[in-house]
Amino acid sequence: MTTKMFGEKVQRVEDQRFLRGKGRYVDDILVGQGVLHAAVLRSPHAHARVVDVDVSGVLDVEGVHLAWTHDDLGELAPAMAAPLPLLIPHPQLTHGRTQYALAKDEVNYVGEAIAFVVAEDRYVAEDAVNRIKVTYELLPPVVGLDAARAAEHLVHEDVPGNVAARLEQENGDARAAIDSAPHTLTLDLVVERSASMPMEGRGTVARWDPDTGRLTVWTSTQTSTGVRAAVAAKLGLDLGQVDVITPDVGGGFGVKINHPWPEELLVPLAARALGRAVKFTEDRREHFISSAHERGQQHHVEVGYDDEGRVLGLDVRFWHDNGAYTPYGLIVPIITSTQLLGPYKPGAYRVVFESLFTNTVMVTPYRGAGRPQGCYVMERTMDAIAAALAKDRTEVRSANFIQPDEFPYDHGLIFQDGRELEYDSGDYPASLAKLKALVGWDEFPRLREEMAREGRRVGIGLACYVEGTGVGPYEGAHVHVETSGRVKVATGLTTQGQGHATAFAQIVADALGVPFENIEVVTGDTRRMAYAVGTFASRAAVMSGSAVHLAALRTREKVLRIAAEALEAAEEDLEIVDGVVSVKGTPDSAASIDLGTVAVLSNPLRYAFDEASRAATQFTVGDPGKPPVAEDDEPGLEGKDFYSPERSTFANGMHAVVVETDPETAEIQILKYAVVHDCGRLINPMIVEGQIHGGVAQGVGGALLERMAYDESGQLVNASFMDFLMPYVTEVPERIDIDHLETPSPLNPLGIKGAGEAGVIPSAAVFASAIEDAEQHDHPGLRVTAMPISPSELFDLRGAHTPVATRTEESP
């Protein structure tokens, strides 16, 4: 009997290929096939008018095929002269701005594209770029949120106060609730700017076929269908003329959901103009200064609470640094403003944010996408309440939890997808109980005492979060059974290491009753699935997983219908086991038929090409009194379906960490890390745990190491891996203890919720909590209010709080 695959720890089928160096990334495409190479001239200034761009010294260089500035683009494709799309408009984004594919009149960040060169190889292209002469008129840059809020200078002269958007949401009367609360406190909290930093940067290859009038684009993206639509619109082509293929992607983490990047348009435009394949591969410095960043926000919190720590009123105002442009709309700050609430139910809540322009790299989602900031704000608030009331931090959280019998729980706000912020499922008290047991919360005081006797300083922290996953509008899937009996599955979203080829095959294996090893999954190829949205917001399993399941069930229905006719049996009497259809209870009898044969019979033929196809020819099968293909049917053994949810489904989790802070150097060491996660039913627990491991590692970097350091002139001063610190294996926990809680979602047929961003969301909050706890004995009152935190910053914080041993009492 076929072993059930859903819920099993199946080894990823992708891994052998990657481990053996057989991955195929954008830069591997068309190698040795005469492809031309592109390079981009980028602005060295954060803010300047472009007075003149002189490419005359480039065009005569041997090996150079073209050199374009903005003035050239409109002649080649009129839409290319316009700004790039504002992908997600919002009524409150009153002053949204996007850049041009090549700068027109003004540059607004170091790294903005100004000119584009195509040559025989990258070396010639780079040399040619260096010959381009640009005359600038420098303008005062606006760097950082303090400068943006002060608005002494403007990023865009037609945007008052540098404010791209202001959005307010409120449920209840937060001001009145705070004013009447027994206790109140205020907090000012900062999260600094960081970035995704995938191992593979951006890259695009394009080839134009003049005979068919078709364009093929390979690009490292999180949305192949989105790039397809953008390329078609900007180049004046029909969708049917453009194929976009996403090969293996060396990491995305959100930066590659933004589209189209200038090069994703310029490369196809050049390929069409030159009649040659063209390739652009981003180098590491380019990725630092011309892709996208995230995280930079300032928050002001006012909260009112009772003697038990219950939040009666919460008022949050924050400022979001969106960089120089807003191509991805307000998604990140909207997520912060709504996901800040986590698993809690404040009596009243008001949130106001302003999204501000700065002369820095634009901001688009980075794994977590606004949730880490929101979680940091709420969890720091919970810790502050606990400290003020001298209560255990877990008690204060428990007092504020939404209870299991309160689902679905409507927060009275609008989420990032334009739908109500309504949690569908969860059991937060149970998750907290699991976490406390996993990390040894109740036993920690004894460990602290033991460590103190050795002169060691340790602390424990926890953080809770809720993550909206599976946002719409839809995803689709196609399941096709070959005459060999093998099953081909296609879905339109892209893959960047999530294990889709394994997880989706597990779903199909169960739904269709076929061996797992007979299933092949393809993602991110518009030739196979023309309609899709993309991979972001922890949506792949929920959206495409559900669509794959539905498509497999459609295929199953057709299998049983055709097999029933061939076996002269009722459909309800049949079962599919290991790819063979038979009458239930008689799997080894002659009354059986394999899926390959069913696939042959599904396609009535006039011509026989082999012995198998003879079985489907006109004199062999079919009722002469009926058409070979029924009116409501079609040839082939396949099923196609789409899944479109009412709203997002909400996963949740809790992290805890034990850290040691060095009394002399303030270095921070992780002693223990624990995670409890609830993403509904688990398709493959091993893949989910892998996602959590990766997220925790990324979260360690975000909490302790990674930040984008701009100077006052808008230069990114740490734009290399020599200077931008990321965690090595020596910095991440040696072991991550993980436990799962499964509260199925009622919103999709599989009961699943997303997991891709879970590991990174609470990192800043949990480390701030633990570090602060470690310092309280020797430095009472020390508060961690800005992240990431380095040893030198912790050292300085200590200096602002007199150690207990050196404190002196004033004379009476």
PDB file of C-alpha atoms in Angstrom, residues 164-322:
ATOM      1  CA  ALA A 164       5.328  59.645   1.183  1.00  0.00           C
ATOM      2  CA  ALA A 165       2.377  58.458   3.246  1.00  0.00           C
ATOM      3  CA  ARG A 166       0.614  58.743   6.576  1.00  0.00           C
ATOM      4  CA  LEU A 167      -1.719  55.994   7.749  1.00  0.00           C
ATOM      5  CA  GLU A 168      -3.737  55.699  10.938  1.00  0.00           C
ATOM      6  CA  GLN A 169      -5.817  52.797  12.247  1.00  0.00           C
ATOM      7  CA  GLU A 170      -7.618  52.536  15.574  1.00  0.00           C
ATOM      8  CA  ASN A 171      -9.814  50.007  17.344  1.00  0.00           C
ATOM      9  CA  GLY A 172     -11.429  51.531  20.412  1.00  0.00           C
ATOM     10  CA  ASP A 173     -10.371  54.753  22.087  1.00  0.00           C
ATOM     11  CA  ALA A 174      -6.711  54.179  22.915  1.00  0.00           C
ATOM     12  CA  ARG A 175      -6.092  57.673  24.273  1.00  0.00           C
ATOM     13  CA  ALA A 176      -8.967  57.463  26.740  1.00  0.00           C
ATOM     14  CA  ALA A 177      -7.972  53.931  27.794  1.00  0.00           C
ATOM     15  CA  ILE A 178      -4.402  55.025  28.516  1.00  0.00           C
ATOM     16  CA  ASP A 179      -5.459  58.160  30.386  1.00  0.00           C
ATOM     17  CA  SER A 180      -7.737  56.150  32.674  1.00  0.00           C
ATOM     18  CA  ALA A 181      -5.362  53.202  33.220  1.00  0.00           C
ATOM     19  CA  PRO A 182      -3.883  52.507  36.693  1.00  0.00           C
ATOM     20  CA  HIS A 183      -0.376  52.409  35.210  1.00  0.00           C
ATOM     21  CA  THR A 184       1.263  53.913  32.156  1.00  0.00           C
ATOM     22  CA  LEU A 185       4.668  53.975  30.547  1.00  0.00           C
ATOM     23  CA  THR A 186       6.319  55.222  27.389  1.00  0.00           C
ATOM     24  CA  LEU A 187       9.054  53.723  25.245  1.00  0.00           C
ATOM     25  CA  ASP A 188      11.142  54.905  22.317  1.00  0.00           C
ATOM     26  CA  LEU A 189      12.491  52.028  20.267  1.00  0.00           C
ATOM     27  CA  VAL A 190      14.713  51.908  17.200  1.00  0.00           C
ATOM     28  CA  VAL A 191      15.505  49.225  14.642  1.00  0.00           C
ATOM     29  CA  GLU A 192      18.293  50.060  12.225  1.00  0.00           C
ATOM     30  CA  ARG A 193      18.531  49.416   8.493  1.00  0.00           C
ATOM     31  CA  SER A 194      19.735  46.056   7.166  1.00  0.00           C
ATOM     32  CA  ALA A 195      19.388  44.006   3.971  1.00  0.00           C
ATOM     33  CA  SER A 196      18.723  40.527   2.599  1.00  0.00           C
ATOM     34  CA  MET A 197      22.181  39.709   1.179  1.00  0.00           C
ATOM     35  CA  PRO A 198      21.407  36.482  -0.738  1.00  0.00           C
ATOM     36  CA  MET A 199      24.474  34.569  -1.907  1.00  0.00           C
ATOM     37  CA  GLU A 200      23.395  35.166  -5.507  1.00  0.00           C
ATOM     38  CA  GLY A 201      22.691  38.758  -6.426  1.00  0.00           C
ATOM     39  CA  ARG A 202      20.297  39.832  -9.136  1.00  0.00           C
ATOM     40  CA  GLY A 203      20.813  38.596 -12.689  1.00  0.00           C
ATOM     41  CA  THR A 204      18.968  38.593 -16.005  1.00  0.00           C
ATOM     42  CA  VAL A 205      19.541  36.978 -19.411  1.00  0.00           C
ATOM     43  CA  ALA A 206      17.353  37.605 -22.456  1.00  0.00           C
ATOM     44  CA  ARG A 207      17.174  36.261 -25.999  1.00  0.00           C
ATOM     45  CA  TRP A 208      14.962  37.581 -28.812  1.00  0.00           C
ATOM     46  CA  ASP A 209      13.810  35.283 -31.612  1.00  0.00           C
ATOM     47  CA  PRO A 210      13.080  37.476 -34.644  1.00  0.00           C
ATOM     48  CA  ASP A 211      11.517  34.575 -36.578  1.00  0.00           C
ATOM     49  CA  THR A 212       8.783  33.968 -34.025  1.00  0.00           C
ATOM     50  CA  GLY A 213       8.717  37.428 -32.447  1.00  0.00           C
ATOM     51  CA  ARG A 214       9.181  35.897 -29.010  1.00  0.00           C
ATOM     52  CA  LEU A 215      11.323  36.980 -26.096  1.00  0.00           C
ATOM     53  CA  THR A 216      12.774  34.541 -23.579  1.00  0.00           C
ATOM     54  CA  VAL A 217      13.978  35.956 -20.278  1.00  0.00           C
ATOM     55  CA  TRP A 218      15.805  34.122 -17.503  1.00  0.00           C
ATOM     56  CA  THR A 219      15.922  36.100 -14.280  1.00  0.00           C
ATOM     57  CA  SER A 220      16.676  35.561 -10.606  1.00  0.00           C
ATOM     58  CA  THR A 221      13.333  36.621  -9.205  1.00  0.00           C
ATOM     59  CA  GLN A 222      10.617  35.697  -6.760  1.00  0.00           C
ATOM     60  CA  THR A 223       7.892  36.346  -9.336  1.00  0.00           C
ATOM     61  CA  SER A 224       8.415  35.167 -12.890  1.00  0.00           C
ATOM     62  CA  THR A 225       4.867  36.074 -13.926  1.00  0.00           C
ATOM     63  CA  GLY A 226       5.285  39.571 -12.496  1.00  0.00           C
ATOM     64  CA  VAL A 227       8.468  40.116 -14.474  1.00  0.00           C
ATOM     65  CA  ARG A 228       6.738  38.762 -17.577  1.00  0.00           C
ATOM     66  CA  ALA A 229       3.899  41.263 -17.243  1.00  0.00           C
ATOM     67  CA  ALA A 230       6.298  44.149 -16.627  1.00  0.00           C
ATOM     68  CA  VAL A 231       8.552  43.292 -19.573  1.00  0.00           C
ATOM     69  CA  ALA A 232       5.586  42.939 -21.905  1.00  0.00           C
ATOM     70  CA  ALA A 233       4.087  46.240 -20.785  1.00  0.00           C
ATOM     71  CA  LYS A 234       7.324  48.221 -20.963  1.00  0.00           C
ATOM     72  CA  LEU A 235       8.538  46.761 -24.272  1.00  0.00           C
ATOM     73  CA  GLY A 236       5.140  46.979 -25.969  1.00  0.00           C
ATOM     74  CA  LEU A 237       4.718  43.211 -26.376  1.00  0.00           C
ATOM     75  CA  ASP A 238       1.777  40.902 -25.845  1.00  0.00           C
ATOM     76  CA  LEU A 239       2.029  38.620 -22.823  1.00  0.00           C
ATOM     77  CA  GLY A 240       2.027  35.683 -25.211  1.00  0.00           C
ATOM     78  CA  GLN A 241       5.253  36.938 -26.767  1.00  0.00           C
ATOM     79  CA  VAL A 242       7.213  36.796 -23.502  1.00  0.00           C
ATOM     80  CA  ASP A 243       8.434  33.710 -21.649  1.00  0.00           C
ATOM     81  CA  VAL A 244      10.087  34.191 -18.266  1.00  0.00           C
ATOM     82  CA  ILE A 245      11.970  31.321 -16.693  1.00  0.00           C
ATOM     83  CA  THR A 246      13.375  31.386 -13.187  1.00  0.00           C
ATOM     84  CA  PRO A 247      16.199  28.852 -12.896  1.00  0.00           C
ATOM     85  CA  ASP A 248      17.780  27.973  -9.560  1.00  0.00           C
ATOM     86  CA  VAL A 249      17.863  31.023  -7.307  1.00  0.00           C
ATOM     87  CA  GLY A 250      20.675  31.489  -4.812  1.00  0.00           C
ATOM     88  CA  GLY A 251      18.511  33.108  -2.174  1.00  0.00           C
ATOM     89  CA  GLY A 252      15.835  35.767  -2.307  1.00  0.00           C
ATOM     90  CA  PHE A 253      14.650  36.700   1.198  1.00  0.00           C
ATOM     91  CA  GLY A 254      12.357  39.388  -0.243  1.00  0.00           C
ATOM     92  CA  VAL A 255      14.759  41.545  -2.239  1.00  0.00           C
ATOM     93  CA  LYS A 256      13.878  39.672  -5.434  1.00  0.00           C
ATOM     94  CA  ILE A 257      10.121  40.104  -5.061  1.00  0.00           C
ATOM     95  CA  ASN A 258      10.541  43.697  -6.191  1.00  0.00           C
ATOM     96  CA  HIS A 259      10.191  43.949  -9.961  1.00  0.00           C
ATOM     97  CA  PRO A 260      10.997  44.983 -12.528  1.00  0.00           C
ATOM     98  CA  TRP A 261      14.510  46.008 -11.671  1.00  0.00           C
ATOM     99  CA  PRO A 262      15.965  48.340 -14.320  1.00  0.00           C
ATOM    100  CA  GLU A 263      18.141  45.543 -15.679  1.00  0.00           C
ATOM    101  CA  GLU A 264      15.124  43.226 -16.047  1.00  0.00           C
ATOM    102  CA  LEU A 265      13.867  45.690 -18.672  1.00  0.00           C
ATOM    103  CA  LEU A 266      17.128  46.956 -20.149  1.00  0.00           C
ATOM    104  CA  VAL A 267      18.537  43.488 -20.870  1.00  0.00           C
ATOM    105  CA  PRO A 268      15.480  42.287 -22.865  1.00  0.00           C
ATOM    106  CA  LEU A 269      15.316  45.646 -24.648  1.00  0.00           C
ATOM    107  CA  ALA A 270      18.971  45.323 -25.648  1.00  0.00           C
ATOM    108  CA  ALA A 271      18.519  41.705 -26.746  1.00  0.00           C
ATOM    109  CA  ARG A 272      15.705  42.746 -29.050  1.00  0.00           C
ATOM    110  CA  ALA A 273      17.600  45.755 -30.380  1.00  0.00           C
ATOM    111  CA  LEU A 274      20.817  43.825 -31.070  1.00  0.00           C
ATOM    112  CA  GLY A 275      19.388  40.464 -32.093  1.00  0.00           C
ATOM    113  CA  ARG A 276      21.821  38.824 -29.661  1.00  0.00           C
ATOM    114  CA  ALA A 277      21.428  37.270 -26.238  1.00  0.00           C
ATOM    115  CA  VAL A 278      22.408  39.689 -23.452  1.00  0.00           C
ATOM    116  CA  LYS A 279      23.324  38.951 -19.831  1.00  0.00           C
ATOM    117  CA  PHE A 280      23.610  41.088 -16.706  1.00  0.00           C
ATOM    118  CA  THR A 281      25.014  39.682 -13.470  1.00  0.00           C
ATOM    119  CA  GLU A 282      25.062  41.946 -10.434  1.00  0.00           C
ATOM    120  CA  ASP A 283      28.294  42.075  -8.435  1.00  0.00           C
ATOM    121  CA  ARG A 284      28.346  42.262  -4.650  1.00  0.00           C
ATOM    122  CA  ARG A 285      28.956  45.993  -4.332  1.00  0.00           C
ATOM    123  CA  GLU A 286      26.091  46.639  -6.751  1.00  0.00           C
ATOM    124  CA  HIS A 287      23.840  44.534  -4.569  1.00  0.00           C
ATOM    125  CA  PHE A 288      24.755  46.621  -1.533  1.00  0.00           C
ATOM    126  CA  ILE A 289      24.133  49.982  -3.190  1.00  0.00           C
ATOM    127  CA  SER A 290      21.506  49.380  -5.878  1.00  0.00           C
ATOM    128  CA  SER A 291      19.152  46.621  -4.774  1.00  0.00           C
ATOM    129  CA  ALA A 292      16.975  47.103  -1.696  1.00  0.00           C
ATOM    130  CA  HIS A 293      17.248  47.349   2.091  1.00  0.00           C
ATOM    131  CA  GLU A 294      14.757  47.132   4.980  1.00  0.00           C
ATOM    132  CA  ARG A 295      14.128  47.326   8.744  1.00  0.00           C
ATOM    133  CA  GLY A 296      14.945  51.042   9.507  1.00  0.00           C
ATOM    134  CA  GLN A 297      12.174  52.387  11.793  1.00  0.00           C
ATOM    135  CA  GLN A 298      11.718  54.581  14.893  1.00  0.00           C
ATOM    136  CA  HIS A 299       8.831  53.891  17.286  1.00  0.00           C
ATOM    137  CA  HIS A 300       7.189  55.802  20.138  1.00  0.00           C
ATOM    138  CA  VAL A 301       4.952  53.735  22.426  1.00  0.00           C
ATOM    139  CA  GLU A 302       2.460  54.797  25.072  1.00  0.00           C
ATOM    140  CA  VAL A 303       0.696  52.044  26.995  1.00  0.00           C
ATOM    141  CA  GLY A 304      -1.772  51.868  29.840  1.00  0.00           C
ATOM    142  CA  TYR A 305      -2.174  48.669  31.887  1.00  0.00           C
ATOM    143  CA  ASP A 306      -3.698  47.275  35.064  1.00  0.00           C
ATOM    144  CA  ASP A 307      -2.188  45.558  38.113  1.00  0.00           C
ATOM    145  CA  GLU A 308      -2.072  42.200  36.320  1.00  0.00           C
ATOM    146  CA  GLY A 309      -0.255  43.672  33.349  1.00  0.00           C
ATOM    147  CA  ARG A 310      -3.263  43.562  31.029  1.00  0.00           C
ATOM    148  CA  VAL A 311      -2.914  46.161  28.268  1.00  0.00           C
ATOM    149  CA  LEU A 312      -5.887  48.498  28.451  1.00  0.00           C
ATOM    150  CA  GLY A 313      -4.742  50.953  25.829  1.00  0.00           C
ATOM    151  CA  LEU A 314      -1.838  50.994  23.383  1.00  0.00           C
ATOM    152  CA  ASP A 315      -0.843  53.960  21.227  1.00  0.00           C
ATOM    153  CA  VAL A 316       2.049  53.508  18.795  1.00  0.00           C
ATOM    154  CA  ARG A 317       3.488  56.052  16.425  1.00  0.00           C
ATOM    155  CA  PHE A 318       6.364  55.162  14.152  1.00  0.00           C
ATOM    156  CA  TRP A 319       8.417  56.465  11.287  1.00  0.00           C
ATOM    157  CA  HIS A 320       9.437  54.198   8.410  1.00  0.00           C
ATOM    158  CA  ASP A 321      12.468  54.927   6.207  1.00  0.00           C
ATOM    159  CA  ASN A 322      11.371  53.926   2.701  1.00  0.00           C
TER     160      ASN A 322
END
